[in-house]
Amino acid sequence: MDKLIIEGGVRLDGEIRISGAKNSALPILAAGLLVDEPLIVGNLPHLHDITTMIELLGVMGVEVVIDEKLNVEINSATIKSYNAPYELVKTMRASILVLGPMLSHFGEANVSLPGGCAIGSRPVDLHIRGLEAMGADVVVEDGYIKAKTNGRLKGARVFFDTVSVTGTENILMAATLAEGETVLENAAREPEVVDLAECLIAMGAKISGHGTDTITVQGVEKLHGASYSVLPDRIETGTYLVAAAATGGRVRVKDTCPEVLEAVLVKLRETGAEVTTGDDWIELDMKGKRPKAVSVHTAPYPAFPTDMQAQFLAMNAVAEGTATVTETIFENRFMHVHEMMRMGANVSLEGNTAIVTGVEGLKGAPVMATDLRASASLVIAGLVAEGDTTIERIYHIDRGYECIEEKLQLLGAKIRRVPA
Ligand code: UD1
């Protein structure tokens, strides 16, 4: 397995381009299952999770063509099987996103129960209950969710008792082809949900209220092909900004979307960093200073994202002062803490809160990536640590960060990949 080796202590300085958002791209690719005409998706990031989704569509017989501009054209008119097999689904939880569109369009979907990051139990009951409310017949047996519908799904009121991003996306996609009106209540407001809704609208769906907690969908009989470009990745953006802040450096991120990062930018300004924004860029300058520790509390959008928690924890580990990092979305999302403590971080865990007291410096050490965002936090820790940090199991990073070592090298970091 590949490893990353980071020689820490370099202040990041430079400019990089942000890739398309993984968490938008995945549901948008799945939305290709709703039509018999091509859906062309642009600004796709080159990531393992994207390849997995493309492979998953491919094994079901969906035609996937990549053009010279790296746009992906999906044509589900060729579908042969309604089975999303365990071998692919186990590697990526977001595979569950094929359930709603496949069921709604073809009347049948069998999707293996998902795997993905080991960050808590992460059930899929909300997805199943939502589809049942729309008249689907769903059984879970032999490790598979087996869903069927007699005729079209029926519009319904679907209430989510927990805000779920992919749950909202699955029901939203299913509702576009249902008979009548579906109202999603306590829906996720994440920008990726809005992006998916905009893509569905471009395909002929009738949706309103996306971006609020109540989304209304008037089902239509048929959608049509479209061409859509996914929004920039806010978590990738935030990760590079935090990396610059932690190293006392400066970074300008281009081709991004500052307005969807408000909660993160507020916290970065609290560290003492100078943060300026334009239409599609953000610049952070720490001016060589040590950041001040900042407390964060994760919650659904527009609050502070759980996917940025680990990176802020890494920055707090070398910041001035003590801060708390509270995780309210997932249980067991502090696996990076133990690895960082091996590098000299001063962190204590109390339930779902990590209390972090910044130390003058971390020391490089061999560490293990445990999930996607945890691995990003170890990269940040490695960048600020004295000496070499070797990160193993970096396939987690490759699931969500496009060319991470190339982008960091552009910012001056001493980081290299050692192939297995
Ligand atoms: C998505 C993101 C992930 C992010 C997370 C929270 C994608 C592909 N992934 O994951 O990067 O960390 O949102 O912002 O977009 N839950 C249930 N039952 C369900 C579904 C969820 O109880 O049926 C719970 C989960 O256990 C968790 C909470 O709801 O505690 C939120 O999870 P959810 O928003 O569904 O996360 P994902 O959509 O899987």
Short mmCIF file of C-alpha atoms and ligand atoms in Angstrom, two decimals:
data_model
loop_
_atom_site.label_atom_id
_atom_site.label_comp_id
_atom_site.label_asym_id
_atom_site.label_seq_id
_atom_site.Cartn_x
_atom_site.Cartn_y
_atom_site.Cartn_z
CA MET A 1 0.00 0.00 0.00
CA ASP A 2 1.20 3.50 -0.85
CA LYS A 3 2.52 5.76 1.89
CA LEU A 4 2.98 9.49 2.20
CA ILE A 5 6.17 10.85 3.69
CA ILE A 6 6.11 14.43 4.91
CA GLU A 7 9.10 16.40 6.08
CA GLY A 8 7.44 18.96 8.32
CA GLY A 9 8.26 22.52 9.22
CA VAL A 10 7.64 24.29 5.91
CA ARG A 11 5.36 27.33 5.93
CA LEU A 12 2.90 26.79 3.06
CA ASP A 13 2.83 29.56 0.47
CA GLY A 14 1.19 29.62 -2.95
CA GLU A 15 -1.87 29.14 -5.07
CA ILE A 16 -3.92 26.07 -5.95
CA ARG A 17 -7.07 25.17 -7.82
CA ILE A 18 -9.94 23.44 -6.08
CA SER A 19 -11.51 20.34 -7.64
CA GLY A 20 -15.19 19.52 -8.06
CA ALA A 21 -17.04 18.42 -4.93
CA LYS A 22 -16.97 14.69 -4.31
CA ASN A 23 -20.18 14.80 -2.31
CA SER A 24 -22.00 16.58 -5.16
CA ALA A 25 -20.52 14.45 -7.89
CA LEU A 26 -21.61 11.16 -6.32
CA PRO A 27 -25.37 11.86 -6.14
CA ILE A 28 -25.26 13.62 -9.52
CA LEU A 29 -23.70 10.55 -11.15
CA ALA A 30 -26.41 8.42 -9.49
CA ALA A 31 -29.04 10.81 -10.90
CA GLY A 32 -28.04 9.49 -14.33
CA LEU A 33 -30.16 6.43 -13.41
CA LEU A 34 -33.30 8.56 -13.61
CA VAL A 35 -33.21 9.06 -17.39
CA ASP A 36 -32.97 7.08 -20.60
CA GLU A 37 -30.98 9.87 -22.20
CA PRO A 38 -27.36 10.89 -21.58
CA LEU A 39 -26.50 12.96 -18.52
CA ILE A 40 -23.18 14.72 -19.02
CA VAL A 41 -21.35 15.63 -15.81
CA GLY A 42 -18.44 18.08 -15.75
CA ASN A 43 -15.90 19.27 -13.15
CA LEU A 44 -15.67 15.78 -11.70
CA PRO A 45 -12.79 15.29 -9.29
CA HIS A 46 -10.39 12.43 -10.02
CA LEU A 47 -10.95 10.37 -6.94
CA HIS A 48 -11.34 6.73 -5.98
CA ASP A 49 -14.91 7.30 -4.80
CA ILE A 50 -15.84 8.71 -8.21
CA THR A 51 -14.24 5.72 -9.95
CA THR A 52 -16.16 3.41 -7.62
CA MET A 53 -19.47 5.08 -8.52
CA ILE A 54 -18.64 4.88 -12.24
CA GLU A 55 -17.69 1.21 -11.85
CA LEU A 56 -20.90 0.55 -9.96
CA LEU A 57 -22.98 2.09 -12.75
CA GLY A 58 -20.89 0.11 -15.23
CA VAL A 59 -21.51 -3.30 -13.61
CA MET A 60 -25.24 -2.62 -13.77
CA GLY A 61 -24.92 -2.13 -17.53
CA VAL A 62 -25.13 1.66 -17.57
CA GLU A 63 -23.00 3.07 -20.38
CA VAL A 64 -20.36 5.46 -19.06
CA VAL A 65 -18.21 7.37 -21.54
CA ILE A 66 -15.45 9.80 -20.63
CA ASP A 67 -14.84 12.50 -23.23
CA GLU A 68 -11.62 14.39 -24.03
CA LYS A 69 -12.51 17.16 -21.56
CA LEU A 70 -12.94 14.51 -18.85
CA ASN A 71 -16.69 15.04 -18.74
CA VAL A 72 -18.51 11.83 -17.98
CA GLU A 73 -21.54 10.85 -20.01
CA ILE A 74 -23.91 8.42 -18.34
CA ASN A 75 -26.59 6.61 -20.27
CA SER A 76 -28.80 4.32 -18.25
CA ALA A 77 -30.93 3.25 -21.25
CA THR A 78 -28.55 0.29 -21.48
CA ILE A 79 -29.08 -0.92 -17.88
CA LYS A 80 -29.15 -4.71 -17.53
CA SER A 81 -29.17 -5.35 -13.80
CA TYR A 82 -30.76 -3.65 -10.83
CA ASN A 83 -28.19 -5.08 -8.41
CA ALA A 84 -25.55 -2.97 -6.70
CA PRO A 85 -23.16 -5.69 -5.51
CA TYR A 86 -21.44 -5.93 -2.13
CA GLU A 87 -17.91 -5.91 -3.66
CA LEU A 88 -18.33 -2.30 -4.76
CA VAL A 89 -20.83 -0.99 -2.23
CA LYS A 90 -18.69 -2.12 0.71
CA THR A 91 -15.89 0.22 -0.34
CA MET A 92 -18.11 3.28 -0.44
CA ARG A 93 -21.15 4.09 1.66
CA ALA A 94 -22.40 6.64 -0.86
CA SER A 95 -23.24 3.72 -3.21
CA ILE A 96 -26.58 3.76 -1.37
CA LEU A 97 -27.35 6.76 -3.61
CA VAL A 98 -28.27 4.45 -6.50
CA LEU A 99 -31.21 3.06 -4.49
CA GLY A 100 -33.72 5.91 -4.85
CA PRO A 101 -33.21 6.75 -8.54
CA MET A 102 -33.03 3.12 -9.69
CA LEU A 103 -36.18 2.17 -7.81
CA SER A 104 -38.07 5.22 -9.01
CA HIS A 105 -37.14 4.79 -12.67
CA PHE A 106 -37.06 1.00 -13.07
CA GLY A 107 -39.39 -0.14 -10.27
CA GLU A 108 -36.73 -2.32 -8.67
CA ALA A 109 -33.40 -1.93 -6.86
CA ASN A 110 -31.25 -4.32 -4.85
CA VAL A 111 -28.43 -2.58 -3.08
CA SER A 112 -25.97 -4.18 -0.72
CA LEU A 113 -25.88 -2.64 2.74
CA PRO A 114 -23.04 -0.11 2.56
CA GLY A 115 -19.60 0.06 4.16
CA GLY A 116 -17.47 3.21 3.88
CA CYS A 117 -15.64 5.14 6.57
CA ALA A 118 -15.54 3.46 9.96
CA ILE A 119 -16.93 6.48 11.77
CA GLY A 120 -19.79 5.08 13.77
CA SER A 121 -22.68 2.84 12.92
CA ARG A 122 -24.11 5.02 10.09
CA PRO A 123 -27.44 3.29 9.47
CA VAL A 124 -29.60 3.70 6.35
CA ASP A 125 -33.01 3.41 8.03
CA LEU A 126 -34.03 6.93 6.96
CA HIS A 127 -33.46 6.08 3.28
CA ILE A 128 -35.55 2.94 3.60
CA ARG A 129 -38.37 4.56 5.59
CA GLY A 130 -38.60 7.43 3.12
CA LEU A 131 -38.99 5.07 0.18
CA GLU A 132 -41.55 3.00 2.10
CA ALA A 133 -43.55 6.16 2.77
CA MET A 134 -43.65 6.56 -1.02
CA GLY A 135 -45.19 3.13 -1.42
CA ALA A 136 -42.08 1.01 -2.02
CA ASP A 137 -41.94 -2.52 -0.77
CA VAL A 138 -38.54 -2.89 0.95
CA VAL A 139 -36.98 -5.90 2.65
CA VAL A 140 -33.49 -6.25 4.03
CA GLU A 141 -32.22 -9.79 3.59
CA ASP A 142 -28.90 -11.52 2.89
CA GLY A 143 -27.11 -8.18 3.43
CA TYR A 144 -29.10 -6.51 0.66
CA ILE A 145 -31.78 -3.83 0.60
CA LYS A 146 -34.33 -5.22 -1.85
CA ALA A 147 -36.84 -2.61 -2.99
CA LYS A 148 -39.72 -2.90 -5.44
CA THR A 149 -42.63 -0.77 -6.48
CA ASN A 150 -45.79 -1.64 -8.26
CA GLY A 151 -46.04 1.15 -10.83
CA ARG A 152 -44.70 4.59 -9.96
CA LEU A 153 -43.73 5.62 -6.45
CA LYS A 154 -46.34 7.82 -4.83
CA GLY A 155 -45.66 11.34 -3.63
CA ALA A 156 -45.66 11.53 0.17
CA ARG A 157 -44.69 13.62 3.16
CA VAL A 158 -41.27 12.35 4.25
CA PHE A 159 -40.04 13.52 7.62
CA PHE A 160 -36.40 12.94 8.57
CA ASP A 161 -35.98 12.68 12.32
CA THR A 162 -32.23 13.14 11.86
CA VAL A 163 -30.85 15.44 9.18
CA SER A 164 -29.28 13.13 6.61
CA VAL A 165 -27.43 14.35 3.53
CA THR A 166 -27.52 11.21 1.39
CA GLY A 167 -30.93 10.32 2.86
CA THR A 168 -32.32 13.63 1.59
CA GLU A 169 -30.61 13.09 -1.77
CA ASN A 170 -31.99 9.57 -2.22
CA ILE A 171 -35.58 10.61 -1.50
CA LEU A 172 -35.20 13.79 -3.56
CA MET A 173 -34.10 11.78 -6.60
CA ALA A 174 -36.84 9.18 -6.09
CA ALA A 175 -39.49 11.90 -5.77
CA THR A 176 -38.71 13.47 -9.14
CA LEU A 177 -40.42 10.57 -10.97
CA ALA A 178 -43.09 9.82 -8.34
CA GLU A 179 -46.77 10.37 -8.92
CA GLY A 180 -47.84 13.62 -7.25
CA GLU A 181 -46.18 15.82 -4.65
CA THR A 182 -43.46 14.83 -2.19
CA VAL A 183 -42.54 17.09 0.71
CA LEU A 184 -39.23 16.40 2.44
CA GLU A 185 -39.26 17.82 5.96
CA ASN A 186 -36.19 18.41 8.11
CA ALA A 187 -34.26 17.95 4.87
CA ALA A 188 -30.50 18.52 4.70
CA ARG A 189 -29.57 22.04 3.54
CA GLU A 190 -26.01 21.16 2.48
CA PRO A 191 -24.76 22.89 -0.70
CA GLU A 192 -24.30 19.44 -2.26
CA VAL A 193 -28.05 18.78 -1.86
CA VAL A 194 -28.72 22.11 -3.57
CA ASP A 195 -26.29 21.21 -6.36
CA LEU A 196 -28.06 17.89 -6.93
CA ALA A 197 -31.44 19.65 -6.98
CA GLU A 198 -30.15 22.13 -9.58
CA CYS A 199 -28.93 19.25 -11.74
CA LEU A 200 -32.30 17.49 -11.41
CA ILE A 201 -34.06 20.73 -12.38
CA ALA A 202 -31.81 20.91 -15.47
CA MET A 203 -33.09 17.38 -16.23
CA GLY A 204 -36.70 18.58 -16.07
CA ALA A 205 -37.54 17.93 -12.40
CA LYS A 206 -39.92 20.24 -10.55
CA ILE A 207 -38.28 21.09 -7.24
CA SER A 208 -38.58 24.05 -4.88
CA GLY A 209 -37.29 24.83 -1.41
CA HIS A 210 -33.86 23.19 -1.86
CA GLY A 211 -31.40 24.90 0.48
CA THR A 212 -34.13 25.10 3.16
CA ASP A 213 -35.31 22.33 5.46
CA THR A 214 -38.50 21.77 3.44
CA ILE A 215 -38.09 20.60 -0.15
CA THR A 216 -41.15 20.15 -2.35
CA VAL A 217 -41.08 18.00 -5.46
CA GLN A 218 -43.85 17.70 -8.04
CA GLY A 219 -43.24 14.35 -9.68
CA VAL A 220 -43.06 14.19 -13.47
CA GLU A 221 -43.48 11.18 -15.75
CA LYS A 222 -40.13 11.52 -17.41
CA LEU A 223 -36.89 13.46 -17.09
CA HIS A 224 -34.55 14.30 -19.95
CA GLY A 225 -30.80 14.35 -20.52
CA ALA A 226 -28.76 17.37 -19.48
CA SER A 227 -25.26 18.68 -19.07
CA TYR A 228 -24.21 19.79 -15.59
CA SER A 229 -21.00 20.90 -13.89
CA VAL A 230 -20.55 20.07 -10.20
CA LEU A 231 -19.79 22.77 -7.65
CA PRO A 232 -16.30 23.20 -6.12
CA ASP A 233 -15.38 21.09 -3.10
CA ARG A 234 -15.84 23.11 0.10
CA ILE A 235 -14.13 20.50 2.26
CA GLU A 236 -11.06 20.36 0.04
CA THR A 237 -11.02 24.17 0.12
CA GLY A 238 -11.27 24.24 3.90
CA THR A 239 -8.57 21.61 4.30
CA TYR A 240 -5.96 23.65 2.38
CA LEU A 241 -6.92 26.82 4.24
CA VAL A 242 -6.45 25.08 7.59
CA ALA A 243 -3.14 23.58 6.43
CA ALA A 244 -1.90 27.09 5.59
CA ALA A 245 -3.10 28.48 8.92
CA ALA A 246 -1.51 25.65 10.92
CA THR A 247 1.88 26.22 9.25
CA GLY A 248 1.69 30.00 9.72
CA GLY A 249 1.60 30.32 5.93
CA ARG A 250 -0.42 31.81 3.10
CA VAL A 251 -2.58 30.18 0.47
CA ARG A 252 -4.86 31.37 -2.28
CA VAL A 253 -7.43 28.81 -3.39
CA LYS A 254 -8.99 29.38 -6.79
CA ASP A 255 -12.11 28.02 -8.52
CA THR A 256 -13.89 27.67 -5.21
CA CYS A 257 -17.12 28.98 -3.73
CA PRO A 258 -16.59 31.17 -0.62
CA GLU A 259 -20.27 31.58 0.25
CA VAL A 260 -20.70 27.92 1.19
CA LEU A 261 -17.77 28.09 3.64
CA GLU A 262 -19.03 30.79 5.98
CA ALA A 263 -18.90 28.71 9.20
CA VAL A 264 -15.32 27.61 8.42
CA LEU A 265 -14.09 31.09 7.44
CA VAL A 266 -15.49 32.60 10.66
CA LYS A 267 -13.43 30.10 12.66
CA LEU A 268 -10.32 30.66 10.56
CA ARG A 269 -10.56 34.42 11.20
CA GLU A 270 -10.80 33.62 14.93
CA THR A 271 -7.38 31.95 14.72
CA GLY A 272 -5.92 35.35 13.85
CA ALA A 273 -5.57 34.62 10.13
CA GLU A 274 -6.33 37.30 7.58
CA VAL A 275 -8.98 35.87 5.26
CA THR A 276 -10.05 37.65 2.07
CA THR A 277 -12.49 36.41 -0.52
CA GLY A 278 -13.57 37.15 -4.09
CA ASP A 279 -16.24 35.59 -6.30
CA ASP A 280 -14.42 32.32 -6.73
CA TRP A 281 -11.31 32.55 -4.57
CA ILE A 282 -10.24 32.72 -0.94
CA GLU A 283 -6.90 33.84 0.41
CA LEU A 284 -5.70 33.08 3.90
CA ASP A 285 -2.58 34.68 5.33
CA MET A 286 -1.33 33.72 8.78
CA LYS A 287 1.72 36.02 8.36
CA GLY A 288 4.06 33.63 10.11
CA LYS A 289 2.11 33.73 13.36
CA ARG A 290 1.05 30.78 15.45
CA PRO A 291 -2.74 30.32 15.21
CA LYS A 292 -4.93 30.85 18.27
CA ALA A 293 -6.86 27.75 19.34
CA VAL A 294 -10.52 27.82 18.28
CA SER A 295 -13.41 25.75 19.59
CA VAL A 296 -15.74 24.13 17.08
CA HIS A 297 -19.01 22.26 17.37
CA THR A 298 -20.16 20.23 14.38
CA ALA A 299 -23.78 20.35 13.19
CA PRO A 300 -25.66 20.13 9.88
CA TYR A 301 -25.18 22.94 7.34
CA PRO A 302 -25.00 25.93 7.62
CA ALA A 303 -23.21 25.18 10.93
CA PHE A 304 -19.64 23.91 11.18
CA PRO A 305 -19.18 20.73 9.06
CA THR A 306 -18.21 17.42 10.63
CA ASP A 307 -15.95 16.88 7.59
CA MET A 308 -13.71 19.77 8.80
CA GLN A 309 -13.52 18.71 12.44
CA ALA A 310 -10.36 16.60 12.24
CA GLN A 311 -8.43 19.29 10.34
CA PHE A 312 -9.26 21.94 12.97
CA LEU A 313 -8.23 19.52 15.68
CA ALA A 314 -4.81 19.19 14.02
CA MET A 315 -4.43 22.96 13.87
CA ASN A 316 -5.49 23.33 17.50
CA ALA A 317 -2.84 20.78 18.44
CA VAL A 318 -0.14 23.38 17.64
CA ALA A 319 -2.15 26.52 18.37
CA GLU A 320 -1.85 28.94 21.25
CA GLY A 321 -4.26 28.05 24.04
CA THR A 322 -6.87 25.40 24.70
CA ALA A 323 -9.97 24.67 22.66
CA THR A 324 -12.73 22.11 22.49
CA VAL A 325 -13.81 20.19 19.41
CA THR A 326 -17.30 18.71 19.78
CA GLU A 327 -18.63 16.16 17.32
CA THR A 328 -22.42 15.89 17.20
CA ILE A 329 -23.00 14.15 13.85
CA PHE A 330 -21.07 10.91 14.11
CA GLU A 331 -20.06 8.76 17.04
CA ASN A 332 -16.49 7.46 16.99
CA ARG A 333 -15.09 10.21 14.78
CA PHE A 334 -11.97 10.87 16.86
CA MET A 335 -9.70 8.11 15.62
CA HIS A 336 -7.16 10.70 14.46
CA VAL A 337 -6.71 11.87 18.07
CA HIS A 338 -4.77 8.79 19.12
CA GLU A 339 -2.47 9.07 16.11
CA MET A 340 -1.86 12.77 16.81
CA MET A 341 -1.08 12.02 20.44
CA ARG A 342 1.70 9.76 19.17
CA MET A 343 3.11 12.88 17.53
CA GLY A 344 3.03 14.74 20.85
CA ALA A 345 -0.41 16.37 20.74
CA ASN A 346 -2.03 17.16 24.07
CA VAL A 347 -5.63 15.99 23.69
CA SER A 348 -8.08 14.46 26.11
CA LEU A 349 -11.40 12.95 25.09
CA GLU A 350 -14.55 13.40 27.11
CA GLY A 351 -17.49 11.77 25.39
CA ASN A 352 -18.00 13.53 22.08
CA THR A 353 -15.65 16.39 22.95
CA ALA A 354 -11.91 16.59 22.46
CA ILE A 355 -10.09 19.08 24.65
CA VAL A 356 -6.97 20.21 22.84
CA THR A 357 -4.17 22.22 24.39
CA GLY A 358 -1.77 23.48 21.78
CA VAL A 359 1.86 22.44 22.13
CA GLU A 360 4.87 24.37 20.75
CA GLY A 361 5.56 21.65 18.22
CA LEU A 362 4.62 18.14 17.18
CA LYS A 363 7.20 15.46 16.37
CA GLY A 364 7.08 13.43 13.17
CA ALA A 365 6.09 9.78 13.64
CA PRO A 366 4.73 6.85 11.65
CA VAL A 367 0.93 7.13 11.73
CA MET A 368 -2.02 5.34 10.23
CA ALA A 369 -4.88 6.90 8.29
CA THR A 370 -8.22 5.56 9.54
CA ASP A 371 -10.82 7.43 7.53
CA LEU A 372 -10.97 10.09 4.88
CA ARG A 373 -10.98 13.33 6.89
CA ALA A 374 -8.88 11.83 9.70
CA SER A 375 -6.16 11.22 7.13
CA ALA A 376 -6.30 14.85 6.02
CA SER A 377 -5.77 15.89 9.63
CA LEU A 378 -2.69 13.67 9.87
CA VAL A 379 -1.29 15.32 6.75
CA ILE A 380 -1.73 18.71 8.44
CA ALA A 381 -0.11 17.39 11.62
CA GLY A 382 2.77 16.06 9.50
CA LEU A 383 3.20 19.43 7.79
CA VAL A 384 3.70 21.21 11.11
CA ALA A 385 5.69 18.50 12.86
CA GLU A 386 9.42 18.49 13.25
CA GLY A 387 11.03 15.69 11.25
CA ASP A 388 9.45 13.01 9.09
CA THR A 389 5.91 11.72 9.33
CA THR A 390 4.98 8.59 7.42
CA ILE A 391 1.28 8.10 6.81
CA GLU A 392 0.12 4.60 5.99
CA ARG A 393 -3.18 3.45 4.48
CA ILE A 394 -3.47 6.58 2.39
CA TYR A 395 -6.09 4.97 0.17
CA HIS A 396 -8.45 6.77 2.55
CA ILE A 397 -7.02 10.12 1.38
CA ASP A 398 -7.27 9.15 -2.27
CA ARG A 399 -11.00 8.58 -1.81
CA GLY A 400 -11.53 12.29 -1.25
CA TYR A 401 -8.51 14.46 -2.16
CA GLU A 402 -7.41 14.86 -5.75
CA CYS A 403 -3.60 14.88 -6.16
CA ILE A 404 -3.04 15.90 -2.56
CA GLU A 405 0.73 15.63 -2.70
CA GLU A 406 0.99 17.57 -5.99
CA LYS A 407 -1.20 20.36 -4.63
CA LEU A 408 0.75 20.56 -1.38
CA GLN A 409 4.04 20.52 -3.30
CA LEU A 410 2.76 23.54 -5.23
CA LEU A 411 2.45 25.25 -1.85
CA GLY A 412 6.03 24.34 -1.00
CA ALA A 413 5.41 21.31 1.19
CA LYS A 414 7.97 18.52 1.31
CA ILE A 415 5.70 15.59 0.74
CA ARG A 416 6.09 12.52 -1.41
CA ARG A 417 4.24 9.34 -2.16
CA VAL A 418 6.07 6.08 -1.80
CA PRO A 419 4.39 3.39 -3.87
CA ALA A 420 3.97 0.01 -2.22
C1 UD1 B 1 -22.73 12.79 4.13
C2 UD1 B 1 -21.39 13.07 3.49
C3 UD1 B 1 -20.30 12.98 4.55
C4 UD1 B 1 -20.62 13.89 5.73
C5 UD1 B 1 -22.02 13.65 6.24
C6 UD1 B 1 -22.45 14.65 7.30
C7 UD1 B 1 -21.72 12.26 1.23
C8 UD1 B 1 -21.39 11.25 0.20
N1 UD1 B 1 -21.17 12.09 2.44
O1 UD1 B 1 -22.71 11.47 4.62
O2 UD1 B 1 -19.07 13.36 3.95
O3 UD1 B 1 -19.70 13.62 6.78
O4 UD1 B 1 -22.97 13.72 5.17
O5 UD1 B 1 -22.38 15.94 6.81
O6 UD1 B 1 -22.41 13.23 0.97
N2 UD1 B 1 -28.33 8.59 9.97
C9 UD1 B 1 -29.29 7.74 10.47
N3 UD1 B 1 -30.04 7.01 9.60
C10 UD1 B 1 -29.91 7.12 8.25
C11 UD1 B 1 -28.94 8.00 7.73
C12 UD1 B 1 -28.17 8.72 8.62
O7 UD1 B 1 -29.44 7.61 11.67
O8 UD1 B 1 -30.63 6.44 7.52
C13 UD1 B 1 -27.47 9.37 10.89
C14 UD1 B 1 -26.00 9.04 10.76
O9 UD1 B 1 -25.65 7.93 11.51
C15 UD1 B 1 -25.36 10.31 11.25
C16 UD1 B 1 -26.34 11.39 10.78
O10 UD1 B 1 -27.56 10.71 10.50
O11 UD1 B 1 -25.31 10.31 12.65
C17 UD1 B 1 -25.91 12.17 9.57
O12 UD1 B 1 -25.52 11.28 8.57
P1 UD1 B 1 -25.75 11.57 7.02
O13 UD1 B 1 -26.01 13.02 6.81
O14 UD1 B 1 -26.73 10.61 6.48
O15 UD1 B 1 -24.33 11.24 6.43
P2 UD1 B 1 -24.05 10.73 4.98
O16 UD1 B 1 -25.15 11.22 4.08
O17 UD1 B 1 -23.75 9.28 4.99
#
